[in-house]
Amino acid sequence: MSNEILIVDDEDRIRRLLKMYLERESFEIHEASNGQEAYELAMENNYACILLD
């Protein structure tokens, strides 16, 4: 199972907060600020989880 997580949120501060917490738990974090970026990343990677609002 992948340890990669994609965080999708248009608010940078929310992405930073989630990233900081999840990296402490040894996850590799990718970020997207909109749906198009998220879609492109999701097609290229096998994420364990995608968090979005």
PDB file of N, CA and C in Angstrom:
ATOM      1  N   MET A   1       0.829  -1.183   0.000  1.00  0.00           N
ATOM      2  CA  MET A   1       0.000   0.000   0.000  1.00  0.00           C
ATOM      3  C   MET A   1       0.873   1.247   0.000  1.00  0.00           C
ATOM      4  N   SER A   2       0.459   2.223  -0.757  1.00  0.00           N
ATOM      5  CA  SER A   2       1.185   3.480  -0.879  1.00  0.00           C
ATOM      6  C   SER A   2       1.104   4.286   0.419  1.00  0.00           C
ATOM      7  N   ASN A   3       2.149   5.047   0.695  1.00  0.00           N
ATOM      8  CA  ASN A   3       2.100   5.969   1.830  1.00  0.00           C
ATOM      9  C   ASN A   3       1.921   7.409   1.346  1.00  0.00           C
ATOM     10  N   GLU A   4       1.468   7.559   0.102  1.00  0.00           N
ATOM     11  CA  GLU A   4       1.280   8.883  -0.484  1.00  0.00           C
ATOM     12  C   GLU A   4      -0.162   9.359  -0.308  1.00  0.00           C
ATOM     13  N   ILE A   5      -0.285  10.634   0.064  1.00  0.00           N
ATOM     14  CA  ILE A   5      -1.598  11.252   0.233  1.00  0.00           C
ATOM     15  C   ILE A   5      -1.638  12.529  -0.593  1.00  0.00           C
ATOM     16  N   LEU A   6      -2.753  12.743  -1.260  1.00  0.00           N
ATOM     17  CA  LEU A   6      -2.980  13.973  -2.015  1.00  0.00           C
ATOM     18  C   LEU A   6      -3.937  14.849  -1.217  1.00  0.00           C
ATOM     19  N   ILE A   7      -3.514  16.085  -0.960  1.00  0.00           N
ATOM     20  CA  ILE A   7      -4.354  17.067  -0.278  1.00  0.00           C
ATOM     21  C   ILE A   7      -4.813  18.081  -1.311  1.00  0.00           C
ATOM     22  N   VAL A   8      -6.123  18.248  -1.421  1.00  0.00           N
ATOM     23  CA  VAL A   8      -6.702  19.183  -2.386  1.00  0.00           C
ATOM     24  C   VAL A   8      -7.513  20.223  -1.624  1.00  0.00           C
ATOM     25  N   ASP A   9      -7.060  21.463  -1.683  1.00  0.00           N
ATOM     26  CA  ASP A   9      -7.790  22.557  -1.041  1.00  0.00           C
ATOM     27  C   ASP A   9      -7.317  23.860  -1.657  1.00  0.00           C
ATOM     28  N   ASP A  10      -8.232  24.791  -1.863  1.00  0.00           N
ATOM     29  CA  ASP A  10      -7.839  26.066  -2.450  1.00  0.00           C
ATOM     30  C   ASP A  10      -7.190  26.999  -1.430  1.00  0.00           C
ATOM     31  N   GLU A  11      -7.271  26.662  -0.148  1.00  0.00           N
ATOM     32  CA  GLU A  11      -6.646  27.477   0.888  1.00  0.00           C
ATOM     33  C   GLU A  11      -5.283  26.896   1.260  1.00  0.00           C
ATOM     34  N   ASP A  12      -4.251  27.677   0.979  1.00  0.00           N
ATOM     35  CA  ASP A  12      -2.876  27.245   1.226  1.00  0.00           C
ATOM     36  C   ASP A  12      -2.648  26.895   2.694  1.00  0.00           C
ATOM     37  N   ARG A  13      -3.211  27.674   3.601  1.00  0.00           N
ATOM     38  CA  ARG A  13      -2.970  27.423   5.033  1.00  0.00           C
ATOM     39  C   ARG A  13      -3.540  26.080   5.484  1.00  0.00           C
ATOM     40  N   ILE A  14      -4.645  25.665   4.897  1.00  0.00           N
ATOM     41  CA  ILE A  14      -5.228  24.363   5.229  1.00  0.00           C
ATOM     42  C   ILE A  14      -4.321  23.248   4.721  1.00  0.00           C
ATOM     43  N   ARG A  15      -3.835  23.388   3.478  1.00  0.00           N
ATOM     44  CA  ARG A  15      -2.919  22.376   2.927  1.00  0.00           C
ATOM     45  C   ARG A  15      -1.652  22.271   3.767  1.00  0.00           C
ATOM     46  N   ARG A  16      -1.094  23.412   4.166  1.00  0.00           N
ATOM     47  CA  ARG A  16       0.138  23.406   4.971  1.00  0.00           C
ATOM     48  C   ARG A  16      -0.076  22.717   6.311  1.00  0.00           C
ATOM     49  N   LEU A  17      -1.197  23.003   6.964  1.00  0.00           N
ATOM     50  CA  LEU A  17      -1.487  22.404   8.269  1.00  0.00           C
ATOM     51  C   LEU A  17      -1.616  20.887   8.163  1.00  0.00           C
ATOM     52  N   LEU A  18      -2.398  20.420   7.195  1.00  0.00           N
ATOM     53  CA  LEU A  18      -2.557  18.977   7.000  1.00  0.00           C
ATOM     54  C   LEU A  18      -1.231  18.321   6.632  1.00  0.00           C
ATOM     55  N   LYS A  19      -0.476  18.973   5.759  1.00  0.00           N
ATOM     56  CA  LYS A  19       0.818  18.431   5.339  1.00  0.00           C
ATOM     57  C   LYS A  19       1.756  18.278   6.532  1.00  0.00           C
ATOM     58  N   MET A  20       1.831  19.306   7.370  1.00  0.00           N
ATOM     59  CA  MET A  20       2.712  19.269   8.535  1.00  0.00           C
ATOM     60  C   MET A  20       2.356  18.087   9.447  1.00  0.00           C
ATOM     61  N   TYR A  21       1.085  17.911   9.719  1.00  0.00           N
ATOM     62  CA  TYR A  21       0.655  16.822  10.594  1.00  0.00           C
ATOM     63  C   TYR A  21       0.932  15.453   9.967  1.00  0.00           C
ATOM     64  N   LEU A  22       0.570  15.284   8.711  1.00  0.00           N
ATOM     65  CA  LEU A  22       0.694  13.973   8.067  1.00  0.00           C
ATOM     66  C   LEU A  22       2.147  13.585   7.798  1.00  0.00           C
ATOM     67  N   GLU A  23       3.009  14.556   7.525  1.00  0.00           N
ATOM     68  CA  GLU A  23       4.430  14.227   7.342  1.00  0.00           C
ATOM     69  C   GLU A  23       5.041  13.699   8.633  1.00  0.00           C
ATOM     70  N   ARG A  24       4.571  14.183   9.770  1.00  0.00           N
ATOM     71  CA  ARG A  24       5.049  13.656  11.058  1.00  0.00           C
ATOM     72  C   ARG A  24       4.685  12.187  11.233  1.00  0.00           C
ATOM     73  N   GLU A  25       3.637  11.765  10.547  1.00  0.00           N
ATOM     74  CA  GLU A  25       3.194  10.369  10.597  1.00  0.00           C
ATOM     75  C   GLU A  25       3.804   9.536   9.466  1.00  0.00           C
ATOM     76  N   SER A  26       4.810  10.095   8.795  1.00  0.00           N
ATOM     77  CA  SER A  26       5.597   9.417   7.752  1.00  0.00           C
ATOM     78  C   SER A  26       4.865   9.216   6.429  1.00  0.00           C
ATOM     79  N   PHE A  27       3.907  10.079   6.131  1.00  0.00           N
ATOM     80  CA  PHE A  27       3.257  10.040   4.825  1.00  0.00           C
ATOM     81  C   PHE A  27       3.978  10.977   3.869  1.00  0.00           C
ATOM     82  N   GLU A  28       3.990  10.605   2.604  1.00  0.00           N
ATOM     83  CA  GLU A  28       4.506  11.480   1.555  1.00  0.00           C
ATOM     84  C   GLU A  28       3.315  12.267   1.017  1.00  0.00           C
ATOM     85  N   ILE A  29       3.420  13.588   1.058  1.00  0.00           N
ATOM     86  CA  ILE A  29       2.283  14.446   0.742  1.00  0.00           C
ATOM     87  C   ILE A  29       2.478  15.147  -0.595  1.00  0.00           C
ATOM     88  N   HIS A  30       1.419  15.111  -1.400  1.00  0.00           N
ATOM     89  CA  HIS A  30       1.345  15.896  -2.627  1.00  0.00           C
ATOM     90  C   HIS A  30       0.191  16.869  -2.440  1.00  0.00           C
ATOM     91  N   GLU A  31       0.289  18.032  -3.078  1.00  0.00           N
ATOM     92  CA  GLU A  31      -0.734  19.056  -2.910  1.00  0.00           C
ATOM     93  C   GLU A  31      -1.285  19.521  -4.250  1.00  0.00           C
ATOM     94  N   ALA A  32      -2.554  19.892  -4.226  1.00  0.00           N
ATOM     95  CA  ALA A  32      -3.203  20.511  -5.383  1.00  0.00           C
ATOM     96  C   ALA A  32      -4.127  21.602  -4.861  1.00  0.00           C
ATOM     97  N   SER A  33      -4.198  22.707  -5.608  1.00  0.00           N
ATOM     98  CA  SER A  33      -5.043  23.818  -5.166  1.00  0.00           C
ATOM     99  C   SER A  33      -6.372  23.883  -5.907  1.00  0.00           C
ATOM    100  N   ASN A  34      -6.557  22.985  -6.889  1.00  0.00           N
ATOM    101  CA  ASN A  34      -7.831  22.976  -7.617  1.00  0.00           C
ATOM    102  C   ASN A  34      -8.084  21.586  -8.207  1.00  0.00           C
ATOM    103  N   GLY A  35      -9.263  21.413  -8.742  1.00  0.00           N
ATOM    104  CA  GLY A  35      -9.668  20.117  -9.268  1.00  0.00           C
ATOM    105  C   GLY A  35      -8.836  19.631 -10.436  1.00  0.00           C
ATOM    106  N   GLN A  36      -8.447  20.532 -11.317  1.00  0.00           N
ATOM    107  CA  GLN A  36      -7.647  20.143 -12.486  1.00  0.00           C
ATOM    108  C   GLN A  36      -6.291  19.590 -12.056  1.00  0.00           C
ATOM    109  N   GLU A  37      -5.626  20.296 -11.140  1.00  0.00           N
ATOM    110  CA  GLU A  37      -4.340  19.813 -10.620  1.00  0.00           C
ATOM    111  C   GLU A  37      -4.519  18.456  -9.938  1.00  0.00           C
ATOM    112  N   ALA A  38      -5.572  18.332  -9.152  1.00  0.00           N
ATOM    113  CA  ALA A  38      -5.837  17.080  -8.439  1.00  0.00           C
ATOM    114  C   ALA A  38      -6.046  15.933  -9.415  1.00  0.00           C
ATOM    115  N   TYR A  39      -6.811  16.178 -10.455  1.00  0.00           N
ATOM    116  CA  TYR A  39      -7.073  15.147 -11.461  1.00  0.00           C
ATOM    117  C   TYR A  39      -5.774  14.684 -12.114  1.00  0.00           C
ATOM    118  N   GLU A  40      -4.939  15.637 -12.514  1.00  0.00           N
ATOM    119  CA  GLU A  40      -3.677  15.287 -13.173  1.00  0.00           C
ATOM    120  C   GLU A  40      -2.778  14.474 -12.249  1.00  0.00           C
ATOM    121  N   LEU A  41      -2.670  14.885 -10.989  1.00  0.00           N
ATOM    122  CA  LEU A  41      -1.849  14.135 -10.035  1.00  0.00           C
ATOM    123  C   LEU A  41      -2.427  12.748  -9.769  1.00  0.00           C
ATOM    124  N   ALA A  42      -3.741  12.666  -9.655  1.00  0.00           N
ATOM    125  CA  ALA A  42      -4.387  11.377  -9.381  1.00  0.00           C
ATOM    126  C   ALA A  42      -4.192  10.389 -10.529  1.00  0.00           C
ATOM    127  N   MET A  43      -4.111  10.885 -11.746  1.00  0.00           N
ATOM    128  CA  MET A  43      -3.902  10.013 -12.901  1.00  0.00           C
ATOM    129  C   MET A  43      -2.461   9.513 -12.981  1.00  0.00           C
ATOM    130  N   GLU A  44      -1.534  10.230 -12.357  1.00  0.00           N
ATOM    131  CA  GLU A  44      -0.110   9.878 -12.411  1.00  0.00           C
ATOM    132  C   GLU A  44       0.359   9.063 -11.210  1.00  0.00           C
ATOM    133  N   ASN A  45      -0.417   9.046 -10.129  1.00  0.00           N
ATOM    134  CA  ASN A  45       0.030   8.430  -8.878  1.00  0.00           C
ATOM    135  C   ASN A  45      -1.034   7.497  -8.320  1.00  0.00           C
ATOM    136  N   ASN A  46      -0.583   6.605  -7.436  1.00  0.00           N
ATOM    137  CA  ASN A  46      -1.487   5.679  -6.763  1.00  0.00           C
ATOM    138  C   ASN A  46      -1.549   6.076  -5.286  1.00  0.00           C
ATOM    139  N   TYR A  47      -2.469   6.973  -4.948  1.00  0.00           N
ATOM    140  CA  TYR A  47      -2.553   7.497  -3.589  1.00  0.00           C
ATOM    141  C   TYR A  47      -3.287   6.542  -2.658  1.00  0.00           C
ATOM    142  N   ALA A  48      -2.817   6.487  -1.422  1.00  0.00           N
ATOM    143  CA  ALA A  48      -3.520   5.735  -0.385  1.00  0.00           C
ATOM    144  C   ALA A  48      -4.793   6.466   0.004  1.00  0.00           C
ATOM    145  N   CYS A  49      -4.760   7.800  -0.134  1.00  0.00           N
ATOM    146  CA  CYS A  49      -5.892   8.614   0.285  1.00  0.00           C
ATOM    147  C   CYS A  49      -5.842   9.957  -0.444  1.00  0.00           C
ATOM    148  N   ILE A  50      -7.014  10.489  -0.766  1.00  0.00           N
ATOM    149  CA  ILE A  50      -7.120  11.839  -1.318  1.00  0.00           C
ATOM    150  C   ILE A  50      -8.056  12.611  -0.405  1.00  0.00           C
ATOM    151  N   LEU A  51      -7.530  13.698   0.183  1.00  0.00           N
ATOM    152  CA  LEU A  51      -8.327  14.553   1.065  1.00  0.00           C
ATOM    153  C   LEU A  51      -8.706  15.806   0.300  1.00  0.00           C
ATOM    154  N   LEU A  52      -9.989  16.118   0.261  1.00  0.00           N
ATOM    155  CA  LEU A  52     -10.418  17.324  -0.448  1.00  0.00           C
ATOM    156  C   LEU A  52     -11.624  17.945   0.218  1.00  0.00           C
ATOM    157  N   ASP A  53     -11.795  19.227  -0.056  1.00  0.00           N
ATOM    158  CA  ASP A  53     -13.001  19.889   0.467  1.00  0.00           C
ATOM    159  C   ASP A  53     -13.895  20.303  -0.671  1.00  0.00           C
TER     160      ASP A  53
END
